């Protein structure tokens, strides 16, 4: 029981005493603070009232001084301007003498700043005021302006003065000098001091230039000082008269300032009454008040402590007396003491709750009323037989379970602890009784729970192994038995490593023991997904496992439980998915992503180990021809067969991958250039000699291979792939079916840099519209006038205005995918020009426009052409699009679709440079064209070369048989023209017919036959 005084528990009473003492202390200090705040406010108010009264007086006095000075100044100036005689001015000043108390002297200066009159002083030779602020200001002024100068030390008088200045004007209104009255700063300061401001108060006269003109305490820092940082100017912007509290920017003393802006003069008067005296008095008052508060607080604290200690002392005795009883009453269960005859002598509150008897009912009764007699005799006998000849006080006691009888007659199980004790030299037996009904029920429930846990562990789909804290197996469920090959009985008591043998799938080395790690770290441990379990009969299972610690009530680790499951099928599925994601489904080679990943690994290894490796970029020549002619099924089969051929040419450790389409990559690890070239050439020869059979036809393809070295200091993966691709592109340009090694030679670098520059210049030229259209006319050899017929040619205007031929920029445009942008510009501008020249369009028979391979294979370019034809109202039959034989054959399916779509609306198509390809005739019948343009390399030499002549005849005849018109290119003279007429060629084009001219200068009459 907690001691109670006046109905309040002791801790609560002490807390209340402490709370009341704290409240009293806070109240005392709060009252002291409020008194100090009131006194401070009253002191500052008194300072403010005093400052305002003094400022009003100061304002009136200052106005009187400056009004007198300005009146005297005007009188002197008026006399001088009227007479221009300095003696007349002197006479006037003698008649009306200057008040020497207010002013020091009067000075008149000519327009050069030289004094010509100084009253009361002699003029020093060479004196001048041309550098003074007041002289410069009046000299620059357009008219008379009243000016008050900064404090100046007179060069003639040697007195510190503030000068009231006015301008002297000549009869023509020009500047004639200045006249000023010098007000003694000392006189103003003496007036300030006469106000009785006090040691730390200050009176200040300030000009509008924010500098002090005069200040109390003459000789202190102040006159002429810049006080632009003062709060005064902020206050003046809001009101011309007011007050504020600020620490002075001159002497750093805190003051209450009252200020006035004078209406008549550009001056401000300010009285600063120091709050230091008030503050010093307040500080002393504050010290006394705070001392009284502190003393009162100390007395309250001491009183509270003494009172609390007295209360505790009074309650400690009562607490000590009841301590033993509280222990007995709070013991779980009951405590019963009995004498040697088995009579109950004490009965605790816990015993009352356990048996239902009160102390009055049971004390003096036999213990057999509570406990079965046989159990009691057994306990008594055991206690005596365990310790024969030993004094009863030395018995440690005996513990056992027994049946007890409640007051209501029911029996219940109890736990008994029996020992001996002495009290008043009398031997007693102390019996501790604890009702274990709920405990036994809990044990039964625990047993059932353990049974259920066993059944659960036997039934779950995961394997489970439990161990003790030393990692020794205690339990295996059936799934664990099946996977490990050990029965639970065999495994129990064995170390985990004997039963659960795991290895790393990749290295085949033993994997870490998860249970050992779990017991060491005291946390859940999960193994990596590449663990394999080796069973007792050497079977292997891919598993995922985790181990968790088993903790007791106190958090100590009692053992561990290991859970694992068979993921062999799932891991195999993942491996299949990874394989499919990293391999090409058609050729079973690795794909581009996996290839670049391995290339990155090789590059990093080369950087660390300084090894030498080779990267090859391989392009399959003539694949598109077979794919477009025989179909995609044939193309797929060709890729599979060629893959087998290439695979047979590489080493086992080399990596061959399909990068996409008909492009492959080859990674030769730890291989020098000589060995790499032998492998690449073997592959080229094997593919070239391979005959691909399809639908009773035999086809041959070739390889173009670009090679680049990988060593220490090599570029990143993108740059390596780009370099190998560049070398492969060079191999194609040099005739295909060959190997090209990437070298950063000066020439190649210059070419690559040039092409890179074109990639920048072309878009800029398109944006700035620096392309121009030319045309070259085409002659009809039959002599009939069928209208204008010409081919559109393109030129670029350089940044310097020079004309750039298409051979310089078109290859780069095709390589950097800019050709379609150029074709778009040409189509738009040609159609626009034709639309703007309707008479020319009426006489036009055919306008031929060249298209690139990128435009032909672009899905959206066809729609763009149709849109432009409609937008500019161009008859489609007047437009002929030219595509080269190489473009048509390399993009056969795209070319057929593109040509067919535009022919449906009336456009014509010409096959340019016919005869330059390897298989021209084989594909001609598949192209729905209208015109064949015979390659100029055959036409230009037909006078000397009979083979060229026969070729031209052959192409012309084939074209006519297929219903096509023919045009001969490179016609450079009349002799070639006549032979072409004899052969029967329909049209001729070349420098012998007409040179290219700007489209805008096109002649108004068609070309006639000659």
PDB file of N, CA, C and O in Angstrom, residues 422-465:
ATOM      1  N   UNK A 422      12.281 -21.273  11.011  1.00  0.00           N
ATOM      2  CA  UNK A 422      12.127 -21.116  12.461  1.00  0.00           C
ATOM      3  C   UNK A 422      11.538 -19.747  12.744  1.00  0.00           C
ATOM      4  O   UNK A 422      11.893 -18.759  12.100  1.00  0.00           O
ATOM      5  N   UNK A 423      10.640 -19.694  13.696  1.00  0.00           N
ATOM      6  CA  UNK A 423      10.030 -18.437  14.109  1.00  0.00           C
ATOM      7  C   UNK A 423       9.805 -18.498  15.616  1.00  0.00           C
ATOM      8  O   UNK A 423       9.114 -19.378  16.115  1.00  0.00           O
ATOM      9  N   UNK A 424      10.444 -17.560  16.315  1.00  0.00           N
ATOM     10  CA  UNK A 424      10.340 -17.542  17.787  1.00  0.00           C
ATOM     11  C   UNK A 424      10.761 -18.893  18.378  1.00  0.00           C
ATOM     12  O   UNK A 424      10.095 -19.446  19.253  1.00  0.00           O
ATOM     13  N   UNK A 425      11.910 -19.396  17.819  1.00  0.00           N
ATOM     14  CA  UNK A 425      12.502 -20.659  18.273  1.00  0.00           C
ATOM     15  C   UNK A 425      11.553 -21.832  18.106  1.00  0.00           C
ATOM     16  O   UNK A 425      11.675 -22.851  18.770  1.00  0.00           O
ATOM     17  N   UNK A 426      10.592 -21.658  17.211  1.00  0.00           N
ATOM     18  CA  UNK A 426       9.668 -22.755  16.924  1.00  0.00           C
ATOM     19  C   UNK A 426       9.857 -23.156  15.474  1.00  0.00           C
ATOM     20  O   UNK A 426       9.869 -22.313  14.588  1.00  0.00           O
ATOM     21  N   UNK A 427      10.009 -24.493  15.241  1.00  0.00           N
ATOM     22  CA  UNK A 427      10.232 -25.000  13.898  1.00  0.00           C
ATOM     23  C   UNK A 427       8.899 -25.064  13.161  1.00  0.00           C
ATOM     24  O   UNK A 427       7.921 -25.612  13.671  1.00  0.00           O
ATOM     25  N   UNK A 428       8.871 -24.486  11.952  1.00  0.00           N
ATOM     26  CA  UNK A 428       7.675 -24.486  11.113  1.00  0.00           C
ATOM     27  C   UNK A 428       8.034 -25.011   9.725  1.00  0.00           C
ATOM     28  O   UNK A 428       9.174 -24.900   9.261  1.00  0.00           O
ATOM     29  N   UNK A 429       7.028 -25.599   9.117  1.00  0.00           N
ATOM     30  CA  UNK A 429       7.180 -25.973   7.712  1.00  0.00           C
ATOM     31  C   UNK A 429       6.410 -24.938   6.873  1.00  0.00           C
ATOM     32  O   UNK A 429       5.247 -24.633   7.154  1.00  0.00           O
ATOM     33  N   UNK A 430       7.107 -24.425   5.870  1.00  0.00           N
ATOM     34  CA  UNK A 430       6.513 -23.417   4.980  1.00  0.00           C
ATOM     35  C   UNK A 430       6.160 -24.092   3.670  1.00  0.00           C
ATOM     36  O   UNK A 430       7.019 -24.698   3.018  1.00  0.00           O
ATOM     37  N   UNK A 431       4.895 -23.982   3.328  1.00  0.00           N
ATOM     38  CA  UNK A 431       4.401 -24.644   2.131  1.00  0.00           C
ATOM     39  C   UNK A 431       3.950 -23.559   1.134  1.00  0.00           C
ATOM     40  O   UNK A 431       3.078 -22.751   1.433  1.00  0.00           O
ATOM     41  N   UNK A 432       4.613 -23.538  -0.041  1.00  0.00           N
ATOM     42  CA  UNK A 432       4.208 -22.615  -1.118  1.00  0.00           C
ATOM     43  C   UNK A 432       3.346 -23.396  -2.093  1.00  0.00           C
ATOM     44  O   UNK A 432       3.777 -24.432  -2.634  1.00  0.00           O
ATOM     45  N   UNK A 433       2.145 -22.898  -2.285  1.00  0.00           N
ATOM     46  CA  UNK A 433       1.160 -23.601  -3.112  1.00  0.00           C
ATOM     47  C   UNK A 433       0.838 -22.746  -4.345  1.00  0.00           C
ATOM     48  O   UNK A 433       0.546 -21.546  -4.221  1.00  0.00           O
ATOM     49  N   UNK A 434       0.870 -23.366  -5.524  1.00  0.00           N
ATOM     50  CA  UNK A 434       0.544 -22.644  -6.762  1.00  0.00           C
ATOM     51  C   UNK A 434      -0.424 -23.474  -7.594  1.00  0.00           C
ATOM     52  O   UNK A 434      -0.163 -24.642  -7.882  1.00  0.00           O
ATOM     53  N   UNK A 435      -1.562 -22.890  -7.926  1.00  0.00           N
ATOM     54  CA  UNK A 435      -2.576 -23.554  -8.747  1.00  0.00           C
ATOM     55  C   UNK A 435      -2.040 -23.695 -10.170  1.00  0.00           C
ATOM     56  O   UNK A 435      -1.685 -22.702 -10.824  1.00  0.00           O
ATOM     57  N   UNK A 436      -1.925 -24.943 -10.641  1.00  0.00           N
ATOM     58  CA  UNK A 436      -1.352 -25.167 -11.977  1.00  0.00           C
ATOM     59  C   UNK A 436      -2.405 -25.686 -12.949  1.00  0.00           C
ATOM     60  O   UNK A 436      -2.077 -26.352 -13.948  1.00  0.00           O
ATOM     61  N   UNK A 437      -3.683 -25.391 -12.674  1.00  0.00           N
ATOM     62  CA  UNK A 437      -4.743 -25.843 -13.579  1.00  0.00           C
ATOM     63  C   UNK A 437      -4.529 -25.276 -14.977  1.00  0.00           C
ATOM     64  O   UNK A 437      -4.531 -26.006 -15.978  1.00  0.00           O
ATOM     65  N   UNK A 438      -4.334 -23.955 -15.075  1.00  0.00           N
ATOM     66  CA  UNK A 438      -4.146 -23.333 -16.386  1.00  0.00           C
ATOM     67  C   UNK A 438      -2.818 -23.745 -17.019  1.00  0.00           C
ATOM     68  O   UNK A 438      -2.728 -23.905 -18.238  1.00  0.00           O
ATOM     69  N   UNK A 439      -1.813 -23.936 -16.176  1.00  0.00           N
ATOM     70  CA  UNK A 439      -0.505 -24.344 -16.705  1.00  0.00           C
ATOM     71  C   UNK A 439      -0.581 -25.715 -17.363  1.00  0.00           C
ATOM     72  O   UNK A 439      -0.021 -25.941 -18.437  1.00  0.00           O
ATOM     73  N   UNK A 440      -1.306 -26.666 -16.681  1.00  0.00           N
ATOM     74  CA  UNK A 440      -1.432 -28.003 -17.257  1.00  0.00           C
ATOM     75  C   UNK A 440      -2.271 -27.962 -18.526  1.00  0.00           C
ATOM     76  O   UNK A 440      -1.988 -28.680 -19.503  1.00  0.00           O
ATOM     77  N   UNK A 441      -3.297 -27.097 -18.523  1.00  0.00           N
ATOM     78  CA  UNK A 441      -4.096 -26.945 -19.746  1.00  0.00           C
ATOM     79  C   UNK A 441      -3.234 -26.384 -20.868  1.00  0.00           C
ATOM     80  O   UNK A 441      -3.345 -26.794 -22.036  1.00  0.00           O
ATOM     81  N   UNK A 442      -2.339 -25.422 -20.527  1.00  0.00           N
ATOM     82  CA  UNK A 442      -1.459 -24.839 -21.537  1.00  0.00           C
ATOM     83  C   UNK A 442      -0.490 -25.876 -22.072  1.00  0.00           C
ATOM     84  O   UNK A 442      -0.190 -25.916 -23.266  1.00  0.00           O
ATOM     85  N   UNK A 443      -0.012 -26.774 -21.158  1.00  0.00           N
ATOM     86  CA  UNK A 443       0.915 -27.822 -21.626  1.00  0.00           C
ATOM     87  C   UNK A 443       0.210 -28.772 -22.569  1.00  0.00           C
ATOM     88  O   UNK A 443       0.784 -29.213 -23.570  1.00  0.00           O
ATOM     89  N   UNK A 444      -1.054 -29.091 -22.229  1.00  0.00           N
ATOM     90  CA  UNK A 444      -1.797 -29.961 -23.131  1.00  0.00           C
ATOM     91  C   UNK A 444      -2.009 -29.277 -24.488  1.00  0.00           C
ATOM     92  O   UNK A 444      -1.873 -29.913 -25.537  1.00  0.00           O
ATOM     93  N   UNK A 445      -2.324 -27.958 -24.435  1.00  0.00           N
ATOM     94  CA  UNK A 445      -2.511 -27.224 -25.690  1.00  0.00           C
ATOM     95  C   UNK A 445      -1.208 -27.154 -26.474  1.00  0.00           C
ATOM     96  O   UNK A 445      -1.191 -27.271 -27.711  1.00  0.00           O
ATOM     97  N   UNK A 446      -0.078 -26.986 -25.747  1.00  0.00           N
ATOM     98  CA  UNK A 446       1.217 -26.933 -26.408  1.00  0.00           C
ATOM     99  C   UNK A 446       1.519 -28.263 -27.079  1.00  0.00           C
ATOM    100  O   UNK A 446       2.034 -28.316 -28.204  1.00  0.00           O
ATOM    101  N   UNK A 447       1.185 -29.354 -26.369  1.00  0.00           N
ATOM    102  CA  UNK A 447       1.427 -30.669 -26.951  1.00  0.00           C
ATOM    103  C   UNK A 447       0.629 -30.841 -28.247  1.00  0.00           C
ATOM    104  O   UNK A 447       1.138 -31.334 -29.254  1.00  0.00           O
ATOM    105  N   UNK A 448      -0.656 -30.416 -28.167  1.00  0.00           N
ATOM    106  CA  UNK A 448      -1.476 -30.516 -29.377  1.00  0.00           C
ATOM    107  C   UNK A 448      -0.918 -29.620 -30.490  1.00  0.00           C
ATOM    108  O   UNK A 448      -0.922 -29.987 -31.669  1.00  0.00           O
ATOM    109  N   UNK A 449      -0.448 -28.437 -30.079  1.00  0.00           N
ATOM    110  CA  UNK A 449       0.121 -27.519 -31.078  1.00  0.00           C
ATOM    111  C   UNK A 449       1.355 -28.110 -31.723  1.00  0.00           C
ATOM    112  O   UNK A 449       1.561 -28.004 -32.943  1.00  0.00           O
ATOM    113  N   UNK A 450       2.189 -28.773 -30.898  1.00  0.00           N
ATOM    114  CA  UNK A 450       3.378 -29.414 -31.454  1.00  0.00           C
ATOM    115  C   UNK A 450       2.984 -30.533 -32.408  1.00  0.00           C
ATOM    116  O   UNK A 450       3.623 -30.739 -33.445  1.00  0.00           O
ATOM    117  N   UNK A 451       1.914 -31.247 -32.019  1.00  0.00           N
ATOM    118  CA  UNK A 451       1.441 -32.300 -32.927  1.00  0.00           C
ATOM    119  C   UNK A 451       0.985 -31.699 -34.253  1.00  0.00           C
ATOM    120  O   UNK A 451       1.304 -32.235 -35.329  1.00  0.00           O
ATOM    121  N   UNK A 452       0.236 -30.576 -34.156  1.00  0.00           N
ATOM    122  CA  UNK A 452      -0.218 -29.942 -35.393  1.00  0.00           C
ATOM    123  C   UNK A 452       0.968 -29.434 -36.212  1.00  0.00           C
ATOM    124  O   UNK A 452       0.972 -29.511 -37.442  1.00  0.00           O
ATOM    125  N   UNK A 453       1.986 -28.858 -35.527  1.00  0.00           N
ATOM    126  CA  UNK A 453       3.169 -28.367 -36.236  1.00  0.00           C
ATOM    127  C   UNK A 453       3.877 -29.511 -36.954  1.00  0.00           C
ATOM    128  O   UNK A 453       4.328 -29.371 -38.097  1.00  0.00           O
ATOM    129  N   UNK A 454       3.933 -30.669 -36.250  1.00  0.00           N
ATOM    130  CA  UNK A 454       4.557 -31.826 -36.893  1.00  0.00           C
ATOM    131  C   UNK A 454       3.784 -32.242 -38.134  1.00  0.00           C
ATOM    132  O   UNK A 454       4.351 -32.521 -39.189  1.00  0.00           O
ATOM    133  N   UNK A 455       2.459 -32.267 -38.011  1.00  0.00           N
ATOM    134  CA  UNK A 455       1.626 -32.638 -39.157  1.00  0.00           C
ATOM    135  C   UNK A 455       1.818 -31.610 -40.288  1.00  0.00           C
ATOM    136  O   UNK A 455       1.909 -31.962 -41.466  1.00  0.00           O
ATOM    137  N   UNK A 456       1.880 -30.308 -39.914  1.00  0.00           N
ATOM    138  CA  UNK A 456       2.059 -29.254 -40.931  1.00  0.00           C
ATOM    139  C   UNK A 456       3.387 -29.421 -41.649  1.00  0.00           C
ATOM    140  O   UNK A 456       3.469 -29.351 -42.883  1.00  0.00           O
ATOM    141  N   UNK A 457       4.435 -29.635 -40.846  1.00  0.00           N
ATOM    142  CA  UNK A 457       5.755 -29.801 -41.457  1.00  0.00           C
ATOM    143  C   UNK A 457       5.808 -31.039 -42.342  1.00  0.00           C
ATOM    144  O   UNK A 457       6.539 -31.075 -43.341  1.00  0.00           O
ATOM    145  N   UNK A 458       5.041 -32.061 -41.933  1.00  0.00           N
ATOM    146  CA  UNK A 458       5.015 -33.273 -42.755  1.00  0.00           C
ATOM    147  C   UNK A 458       4.271 -33.032 -44.058  1.00  0.00           C
ATOM    148  O   UNK A 458       4.489 -33.731 -45.046  1.00  0.00           O
ATOM    149  N   UNK A 459       3.377 -32.023 -44.070  1.00  0.00           N
ATOM    150  CA  UNK A 459       2.472 -31.858 -45.208  1.00  0.00           C
ATOM    151  C   UNK A 459       2.882 -30.755 -46.170  1.00  0.00           C
ATOM    152  O   UNK A 459       2.443 -30.760 -47.319  1.00  0.00           O
ATOM    153  N   UNK A 460       3.668 -29.758 -45.731  1.00  0.00           N
ATOM    154  CA  UNK A 460       3.972 -28.623 -46.612  1.00  0.00           C
ATOM    155  C   UNK A 460       4.849 -29.065 -47.773  1.00  0.00           C
ATOM    156  O   UNK A 460       5.544 -30.076 -47.712  1.00  0.00           O
ATOM    157  N   UNK A 461       4.829 -28.260 -48.841  1.00  0.00           N
ATOM    158  CA  UNK A 461       5.555 -28.619 -50.061  1.00  0.00           C
ATOM    159  C   UNK A 461       7.030 -28.307 -50.013  1.00  0.00           C
ATOM    160  O   UNK A 461       7.784 -28.769 -50.881  1.00  0.00           O
ATOM    161  N   UNK A 462       7.489 -27.493 -49.044  1.00  0.00           N
ATOM    162  CA  UNK A 462       8.909 -27.168 -48.943  1.00  0.00           C
ATOM    163  C   UNK A 462       9.592 -28.124 -47.985  1.00  0.00           C
ATOM    164  O   UNK A 462       8.980 -28.656 -47.058  1.00  0.00           O
ATOM    165  N   UNK A 463      10.869 -28.319 -48.208  1.00  0.00           N
ATOM    166  CA  UNK A 463      11.660 -29.159 -47.311  1.00  0.00           C
ATOM    167  C   UNK A 463      12.070 -28.339 -46.098  1.00  0.00           C
ATOM    168  O   UNK A 463      12.422 -27.165 -46.224  1.00  0.00           O
ATOM    169  N   UNK A 464      12.030 -28.956 -44.904  1.00  0.00           N
ATOM    170  CA  UNK A 464      12.357 -28.263 -43.661  1.00  0.00           C
ATOM    171  C   UNK A 464      13.307 -29.118 -42.843  1.00  0.00           C
ATOM    172  O   UNK A 464      13.071 -30.321 -42.645  1.00  0.00           O
ATOM    173  N   UNK A 465      14.387 -28.494 -42.364  1.00  0.00           N
ATOM    174  CA  UNK A 465      15.335 -29.131 -41.444  1.00  0.00           C
ATOM    175  C   UNK A 465      15.525 -28.182 -40.281  1.00  0.00           C
ATOM    176  O   UNK A 465      15.789 -26.994 -40.477  1.00  0.00           O
TER     177      UNK A 465
END
